[in-house]
Short mmCIF file of C-alpha atoms in Angstrom, two decimals:
data_model
loop_
_atom_site.label_atom_id
_atom_site.label_comp_id
_atom_site.label_asym_id
_atom_site.label_seq_id
_atom_site.Cartn_x
_atom_site.Cartn_y
_atom_site.Cartn_z
CA MET A 1 51.95 24.84 68.64
CA THR A 2 50.07 26.59 66.00
CA PRO A 3 49.49 24.16 63.03
CA ARG A 4 51.51 25.56 59.93
CA PRO A 5 49.96 27.55 57.69
CA ILE A 6 48.76 26.95 54.19
CA VAL A 7 50.86 29.33 52.07
CA ILE A 8 49.78 30.57 48.79
CA VAL A 9 53.00 32.25 46.59
CA GLY A 10 51.62 35.16 44.58
CA ALA A 11 49.31 37.79 45.59
CA SER A 12 46.65 37.55 42.54
CA LEU A 13 43.80 36.58 40.86
CA ALA A 14 44.59 32.88 41.43
CA GLY A 15 46.22 32.80 44.61
CA MET A 16 43.12 35.25 45.75
CA ARG A 17 40.45 32.72 44.03
CA ALA A 18 41.63 30.33 45.50
CA ALA A 19 42.03 31.57 49.10
CA LYS A 20 38.23 32.18 48.67
CA ALA A 21 37.74 29.03 47.67
CA MET A 22 39.31 27.34 51.09
CA ARG A 23 37.15 30.07 53.07
CA ALA A 24 34.08 28.67 51.50
CA ALA A 25 34.82 25.17 51.73
CA GLY A 26 35.37 25.34 55.29
CA GLU A 27 38.90 25.50 56.12
CA GLU A 28 39.38 27.28 59.50
CA GLY A 29 43.24 26.90 59.09
CA PRO A 30 45.66 30.24 58.60
CA ILE A 31 46.54 30.92 55.50
CA VAL A 32 49.29 32.71 54.48
CA VAL A 33 49.66 34.61 51.06
CA VAL A 34 52.99 36.41 49.97
CA GLY A 35 53.22 38.87 46.96
CA ASP A 36 56.18 40.38 45.74
CA GLU A 37 53.96 43.97 44.35
CA ALA A 38 52.79 45.84 47.51
CA HIS A 39 49.31 46.22 46.11
CA LEU A 40 46.67 43.59 47.40
CA PRO A 41 45.02 41.93 44.54
CA TYR A 42 43.51 43.07 41.60
CA THR A 43 42.11 42.97 37.72
CA ARG A 44 44.86 43.13 35.44
CA PRO A 45 42.40 43.46 31.85
CA PRO A 46 42.04 47.03 32.61
CA LEU A 47 45.67 47.79 32.88
CA SER A 48 46.41 47.56 28.87
CA LYS A 49 42.76 49.35 28.45
CA GLY A 50 40.15 51.44 30.52
CA LEU A 51 42.99 52.12 33.62
CA LEU A 52 45.70 53.11 30.48
CA GLU A 53 43.32 55.05 29.17
CA GLY A 54 42.01 56.80 32.10
CA SER A 55 38.60 55.54 32.27
CA GLU A 56 39.26 53.60 35.50
CA THR A 57 41.07 53.86 38.75
CA PRO A 58 43.70 51.40 40.46
CA GLU A 59 40.58 51.77 43.12
CA SER A 60 38.37 50.35 40.53
CA THR A 61 40.37 47.47 39.80
CA ASP A 62 40.68 46.06 43.48
CA LEU A 63 39.77 42.36 43.91
CA GLY A 64 38.20 42.54 47.38
CA GLY A 65 41.21 41.06 49.54
CA ALA A 66 41.31 43.14 52.40
CA ASP A 67 37.63 41.37 53.12
CA LEU A 68 39.05 38.06 53.45
CA ASP A 69 40.44 36.06 56.18
CA VAL A 70 43.92 35.88 55.26
CA GLU A 71 47.55 37.08 56.25
CA TRP A 72 48.62 39.11 53.71
CA ARG A 73 52.57 39.28 53.19
CA LEU A 74 52.61 42.25 50.12
CA GLY A 75 55.73 43.55 49.18
CA GLU A 76 57.81 40.26 49.85
CA ARG A 77 59.42 37.85 47.76
CA VAL A 78 59.91 34.05 47.77
CA ASP A 79 63.16 33.16 46.73
CA GLN A 80 63.22 29.30 46.85
CA VAL A 81 60.72 26.30 47.67
CA ASP A 82 62.06 23.89 50.67
CA SER A 83 60.05 20.98 49.32
CA ILE A 84 61.67 18.43 51.57
CA GLY A 85 61.81 20.83 54.50
CA HIS A 86 57.74 21.97 53.57
CA GLU A 87 59.59 25.36 53.88
CA VAL A 88 59.46 28.54 51.32
CA VAL A 89 62.34 30.81 52.06
CA LEU A 90 62.07 34.97 51.52
CA ALA A 91 64.43 37.53 49.99
CA ASP A 92 65.41 38.00 53.34
CA GLY A 93 66.25 34.84 54.52
CA GLU A 94 63.22 34.14 56.63
CA ARG A 95 62.13 30.78 56.32
CA VAL A 96 57.77 30.13 56.23
CA PRO A 97 56.76 26.57 56.92
CA TYR A 98 53.63 25.42 54.80
CA ARG A 99 50.95 22.39 55.24
CA ARG A 100 50.30 22.63 51.57
CA LEU A 101 51.52 25.18 48.78
CA LEU A 102 50.24 26.88 46.22
CA VAL A 103 52.04 28.50 43.41
CA ALA A 104 50.01 31.37 41.69
CA THR A 105 53.51 33.22 40.86
CA GLY A 106 52.30 33.94 37.08
CA SER A 107 54.21 35.17 34.45
CA ARG A 108 56.43 37.65 33.53
CA PRO A 109 56.77 39.92 30.35
CA ARG A 110 60.05 38.76 27.91
CA HIS A 111 62.21 41.88 28.13
CA TRP A 112 63.89 43.30 24.88
CA PRO A 113 66.68 41.33 24.41
CA GLY A 114 68.98 43.13 21.95
CA PRO A 115 70.91 46.18 22.05
CA GLY A 116 68.97 49.18 23.61
CA ALA A 117 67.75 46.84 26.25
CA ASP A 118 68.38 50.33 29.11
CA LEU A 119 66.74 52.93 27.16
CA GLU A 120 64.52 55.19 28.99
CA GLY A 121 61.58 54.81 27.46
CA LEU A 122 61.22 51.15 26.94
CA VAL A 123 58.94 49.66 28.58
CA THR A 124 57.22 46.64 29.58
CA LEU A 125 53.48 46.81 30.84
CA ARG A 126 52.23 43.36 33.60
CA THR A 127 51.45 45.41 37.01
CA LEU A 128 49.61 47.99 37.69
CA ASP A 129 53.10 50.26 38.71
CA ASP A 130 54.36 49.30 34.92
CA ALA A 131 50.36 50.65 33.96
CA LEU A 132 50.46 53.71 35.50
CA ALA A 133 53.75 54.49 34.75
CA LEU A 134 52.91 54.09 31.28
CA ARG A 135 50.05 55.73 31.72
CA GLU A 136 51.91 59.36 32.60
CA ARG A 137 54.32 58.62 30.08
CA PHE A 138 51.00 58.64 27.53
CA ASP A 139 49.42 61.98 29.14
CA GLN A 140 53.32 63.67 27.66
CA GLY A 141 51.67 62.68 23.84
CA PRO A 142 54.21 60.52 23.20
CA ARG A 143 54.77 58.65 19.60
CA VAL A 144 54.09 55.21 20.88
CA ALA A 145 55.15 52.11 18.87
CA ALA A 146 54.94 48.20 20.01
CA ILE A 147 57.20 45.29 19.93
CA GLY A 148 55.00 42.70 18.97
CA ALA A 149 51.12 42.40 17.78
CA GLY A 150 49.58 40.34 20.27
CA PHE A 151 47.53 41.08 23.22
CA ILE A 152 49.39 43.81 24.61
CA GLY A 153 50.42 45.22 21.77
CA CYS A 154 47.11 45.62 19.82
CA GLU A 155 45.52 46.58 23.09
CA VAL A 156 48.07 49.32 24.16
CA ALA A 157 48.25 50.58 20.44
CA ALA A 158 43.91 50.84 20.16
CA THR A 159 44.37 52.47 23.39
CA ALA A 160 46.86 54.64 22.51
CA ARG A 161 45.40 55.58 19.13
CA ALA A 162 41.89 56.64 21.44
CA LEU A 163 44.15 59.24 23.64
CA GLY A 164 44.83 60.54 19.80
CA LEU A 165 48.72 59.01 20.17
CA ASP A 166 50.89 57.80 17.02
CA VAL A 167 51.10 54.37 17.41
CA THR A 168 53.26 52.07 15.30
CA VAL A 169 53.12 48.52 15.57
CA ILE A 170 55.79 46.03 14.50
CA ASP A 171 55.48 42.22 14.19
CA ILE A 172 57.64 40.10 12.93
CA ALA A 173 55.07 37.75 11.88
CA ASP A 174 52.99 38.45 8.59
CA ARG A 175 49.31 39.31 10.91
CA PRO A 176 48.84 40.29 14.16
CA MET A 177 47.18 38.29 16.94
CA THR A 178 48.62 35.04 15.36
CA ALA A 179 47.35 32.88 18.01
CA PHE A 180 44.17 33.99 16.27
CA GLY A 181 44.31 32.48 13.43
CA PRO A 182 44.90 34.12 9.42
CA ASP A 183 41.06 35.05 9.45
CA ILE A 184 40.95 37.07 12.87
CA GLY A 185 44.90 38.23 12.13
CA ALA A 186 43.63 40.00 8.92
CA TRP A 187 40.90 41.37 10.08
CA VAL A 188 42.91 43.16 13.59
CA ALA A 189 44.99 44.32 11.00
CA SER A 190 42.49 46.09 8.86
CA LEU A 191 41.15 47.69 12.31
CA HIS A 192 44.29 48.69 13.28
CA ARG A 193 45.01 50.11 9.77
CA SER A 194 41.20 51.93 9.35
CA HIS A 195 42.34 53.35 12.93
CA GLY A 196 45.74 55.34 11.91
CA VAL A 197 48.27 52.61 13.18
CA ASP A 198 51.33 52.16 11.26
CA LEU A 199 51.13 48.49 11.03
CA ARG A 200 54.72 46.82 10.42
CA LEU A 201 54.53 43.36 9.63
CA GLY A 202 56.79 40.31 8.73
CA THR A 203 59.87 42.41 9.80
CA GLY A 204 61.41 42.26 13.42
CA VAL A 205 63.56 44.38 15.34
CA SER A 206 67.20 44.42 15.28
CA ALA A 207 67.84 47.40 17.68
CA VAL A 208 66.57 49.82 19.66
CA GLU A 209 68.32 53.44 19.10
CA GLY A 210 68.73 56.22 21.05
CA ASP A 211 70.93 58.49 23.57
CA GLY A 212 70.08 57.95 26.74
CA ARG A 213 66.19 57.41 25.97
CA VAL A 214 64.60 55.45 23.56
CA GLU A 215 64.58 57.73 19.50
CA ALA A 216 64.20 55.09 17.30
CA ILE A 217 63.32 51.32 16.63
CA VAL A 218 65.24 49.78 13.49
CA LEU A 219 63.39 46.88 11.94
CA ASP A 220 65.41 44.36 10.32
CA ASP A 221 64.67 45.44 6.83
CA GLY A 222 66.70 48.50 7.84
CA SER A 223 63.39 50.75 8.12
CA ARG A 224 63.72 53.15 11.30
CA VAL A 225 60.94 54.09 13.64
CA GLU A 226 60.94 57.38 15.41
CA THR A 227 59.78 56.66 18.48
CA ASP A 228 59.35 58.25 22.15
CA VAL A 229 58.09 54.93 24.15
CA ALA A 230 58.77 51.22 23.02
CA VAL A 231 56.50 48.96 24.54
CA VAL A 232 58.52 45.99 24.28
CA ALA A 233 55.05 43.46 24.18
CA LEU A 234 56.87 39.87 23.28
CA GLY A 235 54.99 37.88 25.30
CA ALA A 236 55.63 36.00 28.63
CA VAL A 237 57.17 33.43 30.47
CA PRO A 238 56.07 31.80 34.09
CA GLU A 239 57.18 32.68 37.13
CA THR A 240 59.44 29.54 38.07
CA GLY A 241 62.90 31.00 39.38
CA LEU A 242 61.61 30.69 42.99
CA LEU A 243 60.88 26.83 42.23
CA GLU A 244 65.10 26.04 40.30
CA GLY A 245 66.41 23.69 42.57
CA SER A 246 63.59 22.05 44.53
CA GLY A 247 63.26 18.52 43.25
CA LEU A 248 59.49 19.78 41.16
CA ALA A 249 59.33 18.88 37.38
CA LEU A 250 59.38 21.81 35.32
CA GLY A 251 58.70 22.43 32.02
CA PRO A 252 56.29 24.82 30.94
CA GLY A 253 55.64 26.46 33.82
CA LEU A 254 55.31 23.90 36.89
CA ARG A 255 54.35 20.80 36.04
CA CYS A 256 51.16 19.36 37.00
CA ASP A 257 48.54 16.17 36.46
CA ALA A 258 44.82 17.14 35.57
CA THR A 259 44.33 18.24 39.35
CA LEU A 260 46.54 20.63 39.24
CA THR A 261 48.75 18.99 41.83
CA SER A 262 52.83 18.67 41.09
CA VAL A 263 53.55 16.15 39.21
CA SER A 264 56.73 15.23 42.00
CA ASP A 265 54.65 17.12 45.30
CA PRO A 266 51.05 15.94 46.62
CA ASP A 267 51.49 19.00 48.92
CA VAL A 268 52.33 21.51 46.39
CA LEU A 269 49.56 22.75 43.91
CA ALA A 270 49.68 25.26 41.04
CA ALA A 271 47.20 28.04 38.99
CA GLY A 272 47.18 30.55 37.02
CA ASP A 273 49.54 31.40 34.63
CA VAL A 274 52.36 29.24 36.01
CA ALA A 275 50.83 25.95 36.05
CA SER A 276 50.93 23.58 33.03
CA TRP A 277 48.39 20.56 32.66
CA PRO A 278 47.02 17.78 30.84
CA HIS A 279 43.97 19.19 28.92
CA PRO A 280 41.52 17.31 27.25
CA LEU A 281 40.97 19.61 24.32
CA ALA A 282 44.63 19.23 24.20
CA ASP A 283 44.52 15.53 23.78
CA GLY A 284 46.35 15.35 26.77
CA ASP A 285 48.91 17.75 26.43
CA GLN A 286 50.33 19.70 28.77
CA LEU A 287 48.77 23.49 28.63
CA ARG A 288 49.84 26.39 30.14
CA VAL A 289 47.38 29.43 29.67
CA GLU A 290 48.02 33.19 30.39
CA HIS A 291 44.24 34.43 30.47
CA TRP A 292 42.01 35.63 33.25
CA ALA A 293 39.32 33.34 33.42
CA ASN A 294 42.15 30.41 33.75
CA ALA A 295 43.47 32.43 37.10
CA VAL A 296 39.89 32.07 38.22
CA GLU A 297 39.06 28.43 37.33
CA GLY A 298 42.38 26.96 38.52
CA GLY A 299 42.33 28.98 41.23
CA ARG A 300 38.73 28.07 42.82
CA VAL A 301 39.84 24.49 41.28
CA ALA A 302 43.23 24.14 43.20
CA GLY A 303 42.05 25.99 46.54
CA ARG A 304 39.45 23.26 46.66
CA ASN A 305 42.08 20.42 45.81
CA MET A 306 44.27 22.15 48.75
CA LEU A 307 42.14 20.81 50.91
CA LEU A 308 41.60 17.16 49.95
CA GLU A 309 43.69 13.98 50.16
CA PRO A 310 45.41 13.61 46.33
CA GLU A 311 42.88 10.77 45.50
CA LYS A 312 39.71 12.62 45.70
CA ARG A 313 41.14 15.92 43.62
CA ARG A 314 38.22 16.85 40.63
CA PRO A 315 40.69 18.03 37.42
CA HIS A 316 40.64 21.29 35.79
CA ASP A 317 39.10 20.66 32.70
CA ALA A 318 36.84 23.98 32.30
CA LEU A 319 36.74 25.14 28.55
CA PRO A 320 39.03 27.75 28.47
CA SER A 321 37.81 30.84 27.65
CA MET A 322 39.39 34.35 26.54
CA TRP A 323 38.98 38.11 25.51
CA SER A 324 40.50 41.23 23.52
CA ASP A 325 39.10 44.31 23.57
CA GLN A 326 40.16 46.76 20.71
CA TYR A 327 38.53 49.86 19.44
CA GLY A 328 35.43 49.11 21.61
CA LEU A 329 35.00 45.42 19.74
CA ARG A 330 34.99 42.65 21.70
CA ILE A 331 37.14 39.22 20.28
CA GLN A 332 35.76 36.31 22.51
CA VAL A 333 37.19 32.58 22.11
CA ALA A 334 35.89 29.73 23.73
CA GLY A 335 38.10 27.10 23.96
CA LEU A 336 41.34 26.27 22.23
CA PRO A 337 42.48 28.09 19.45
CA SER A 338 46.05 27.52 19.58
CA GLY A 339 46.90 23.75 18.23
CA SER A 340 44.38 23.84 16.19
CA ASP A 341 45.00 22.28 12.49
CA SER A 342 42.47 25.24 10.42
CA SER A 343 40.24 27.66 10.92
CA HIS A 344 36.80 28.70 9.21
CA VAL A 345 34.97 31.61 8.99
CA LEU A 346 31.23 30.53 9.29
CA GLU A 347 29.57 33.92 9.93
CA VAL A 348 30.36 37.59 8.94
CA GLU A 349 28.23 40.84 9.09
CA PRO A 350 28.38 42.04 5.52
CA ASP A 351 30.26 45.51 5.42
CA GLY A 352 30.34 44.47 9.57
CA ASP A 353 33.12 43.63 12.09
CA ARG A 354 30.62 40.63 13.58
CA ARG A 355 31.61 37.21 12.26
CA VAL A 356 32.53 33.61 13.82
CA VAL A 357 35.46 31.76 12.99
CA ALA A 358 35.79 28.27 14.29
CA CYS A 359 38.75 26.18 14.53
CA SER A 360 39.08 23.21 13.81
CA ARG A 361 41.96 19.94 15.31
CA SER A 362 41.90 16.54 14.38
CA GLY A 363 38.52 17.71 12.49
CA ARG A 364 36.88 18.43 15.67
CA VAL A 365 35.72 22.07 16.50
CA SER A 366 38.26 23.27 19.51
CA ALA A 367 37.75 27.18 19.45
CA ALA A 368 35.22 29.78 18.28
CA ILE A 369 36.59 33.17 18.03
CA ALA A 370 33.49 35.76 18.05
CA VAL A 371 33.85 39.35 17.29
CA ALA A 372 31.01 41.27 19.13
CA ALA A 373 28.83 38.41 19.37
CA PRO A 374 28.54 37.42 22.63
CA ARG A 375 25.16 34.92 22.41
CA ARG A 376 26.46 33.64 19.29
CA LEU A 377 29.56 32.77 21.17
CA GLY A 378 27.53 30.63 23.68
CA TRP A 379 26.24 28.40 20.92
CA TYR A 380 29.27 27.52 19.57
CA ARG A 381 30.97 26.86 23.41
CA GLN A 382 28.02 23.86 23.25
CA HIS A 383 29.58 22.25 20.11
CA VAL A 384 33.24 22.41 21.11
CA GLU A 385 32.44 21.04 24.73
CA ARG A 386 30.54 18.48 23.29
CA GLY A 387 32.97 17.76 20.84
CA SER A 388 31.27 18.42 17.80
CA SER A 389 32.51 18.06 14.18
CA LEU A 390 32.97 20.72 11.37
CA HIS A 391 30.74 18.99 9.36
CA GLU A 392 28.38 18.72 12.50
CA VAL A 393 28.05 22.77 13.74
CA ARG A 394 27.24 23.35 9.82
CA ALA A 395 24.75 20.90 9.34
CA ALA A 396 23.27 22.63 12.64
CA LEU A 397 24.41 26.06 11.33
CA GLU A 398 21.58 26.18 8.36
CA GLU A 399 18.93 25.70 11.07
CA GLN A 400 20.20 28.51 12.62
CA ASP A 401 17.96 31.77 12.02
CA GLU A 402 20.36 33.87 14.67
CA ALA A 403 23.50 33.29 12.71
CA ILE A 404 25.29 36.32 11.60
CA GLY A 405 24.72 37.76 8.11
CA PRO A 406 25.22 34.76 5.14
CA PRO A 407 25.20 31.42 5.38
CA ALA A 408 28.52 28.99 6.27
CA GLN A 409 28.87 27.57 2.76
CA ALA A 410 28.61 30.90 1.01
CA VAL A 411 31.74 32.63 3.35
CA SER A 412 33.87 29.66 4.28
CA ALA A 413 36.87 28.84 2.58
CA MET B 1 18.03 34.64 47.66
CA LYS B 2 18.12 38.11 45.45
CA VAL B 3 20.77 38.37 41.88
CA LEU B 4 21.60 41.71 41.14
CA VAL B 5 23.79 43.01 38.36
CA ASP B 6 24.75 46.17 37.67
CA MET B 7 24.34 47.00 34.15
CA ASN B 8 26.25 50.07 34.26
CA LEU B 9 29.27 47.53 34.90
CA CYS B 10 28.09 45.04 32.38
CA GLN B 11 29.45 44.76 29.18
CA SER B 12 27.42 41.24 27.82
CA HIS B 13 30.72 39.11 28.79
CA GLY B 14 28.37 36.24 28.85
CA GLU B 15 30.63 34.26 31.09
CA CYS B 16 27.44 34.05 34.17
CA ALA B 17 25.17 32.36 31.35
CA VAL B 18 27.97 29.80 31.01
CA VAL B 19 28.19 28.51 34.19
CA ALA B 20 24.34 29.38 35.85
CA PRO B 21 22.16 29.27 32.32
CA GLU B 22 18.99 28.72 34.79
CA VAL B 23 19.74 32.22 36.22
CA PHE B 24 21.67 34.35 33.04
CA GLU B 25 20.84 34.36 29.77
CA LEU B 26 22.11 36.81 26.61
CA GLY B 27 19.39 37.93 24.71
CA ASP B 28 19.42 38.54 21.15
CA ASP B 29 20.48 41.99 21.35
CA ASP B 30 23.05 40.44 23.45
CA VAL B 31 22.08 42.34 26.47
CA LEU B 32 21.99 40.55 29.73
CA ARG B 33 18.68 39.00 31.35
CA TRP B 34 18.39 37.52 34.82
CA GLU B 35 16.28 36.12 37.35
CA GLU B 36 15.69 38.06 40.50
CA ASP B 37 15.06 35.82 42.57
CA VAL B 38 16.30 32.68 42.72
CA GLY B 39 16.32 29.62 44.69
CA GLU B 40 19.02 28.29 47.56
CA GLU B 41 19.77 25.00 45.06
CA LEU B 42 21.17 27.40 42.42
CA ARG B 43 23.60 29.43 45.13
CA GLU B 44 26.60 27.53 44.04
CA LYS B 45 26.22 28.22 40.23
CA VAL B 46 24.95 31.76 41.03
CA GLU B 47 28.27 32.23 42.84
CA GLU B 48 30.28 30.88 40.52
CA ALA B 49 28.77 33.38 38.06
CA VAL B 50 29.80 36.10 40.84
CA GLU B 51 33.70 34.87 40.15
CA ARG B 52 33.48 34.78 36.75
CA CYS B 53 32.33 37.96 35.90
CA PRO B 54 35.33 39.92 34.46
CA MET B 55 33.48 43.34 35.49
CA MET B 56 32.97 42.40 38.65
CA ALA B 57 29.11 43.65 37.94
CA ILE B 58 27.42 40.47 39.64
CA ARG B 59 25.88 40.11 43.73
CA ILE B 60 23.66 38.10 45.83
CA GLU B 61 21.74 39.64 48.38
CA ASP B 62 20.72 37.06 50.86
#
């Protein structure tokens, strides 16, 4: 009898890295990867940037899945997980048995929930196909509006401006990139405005209007933004539909322990956007992280853990890291800015963009955010890992001859 | 083993310097510097650096 395979649901970065880690650890049994997109795994960050702009191609986003010794079942969707029977059920009813299961289904974009949701030209951006379709729209020279000023809204806006398109960005918050705190938010707002984006902050959207296709976005304050394309960038929700009724604990995402093992079933693990786990930096709160590096690290940890008995599994405790590229400037984060109680500008370039902001949670520096300063970020990262207090970081900064711009005390709030 | 970095791809994210500081370092100009000839004892770290590079710019040649 052939052994039951290891099954990975989700053929993207986390699933790919997990499969790779299992092969690297010597696993020789069958591994089946089921993915609902037609493509082999690709890297998503270029979808809102280089690929959308046209400087990158689908080929340049390929993660090399063809070289991996697994059975790819692409364009197929898992509808259900039968954890008692150790089987996943595909959309066509086929049951695929598993020995151990990795849920790496990622997340899906929130759709516009109000009037006008069916209009042509109202789009979300998550997949390669989404990005290629949006690029085709951009080729027509449309006016563009982003509903939401987070990562996707801001990056799409920057790309659209680079292509010379008229761009409006709308957000109910009073600043963009809220996850990064007020200082970075204010800087991002001025960056977009200086590049000609019409930034409408502090106002929600009441409706999207048009006759068959998007013509205008109506804001809560009554004003109208005329547009041809509206990109809905309202964040994402974990893709857990297949787990409804499985008996596996959910919320947020698939609820896991520190080793990315489902709290309900030691034979089910998760990685990437869909997994939540207690992270030491969040004081043990269940954390879900929708970023590239978490899919890489979590995928690797979960892949190794899949092969081990529960008591031998290792925690997923790498320091979170994430980035956003806008107008040729990179905002990089080490640690967890969300959940911090204050943020402090510790370094800033006079009349320039380079800067570092430290976030603090319960007296400890929980994250550092650097603009165009990757080496400086490395210095702060060590402090976040060590659990330094803000006071300790400020003191150490006095000895730093590499710090950007004026000394910390002169600029911090 | 030999460590190769495609500097046309590298964008100085610095993730490699986090996981394998023995091999990779961002200079004070934020440009990557690295050791080309690396001992076997660092293979696992360099492999992790390969995985962690968002630009897929790092390669190992045996």
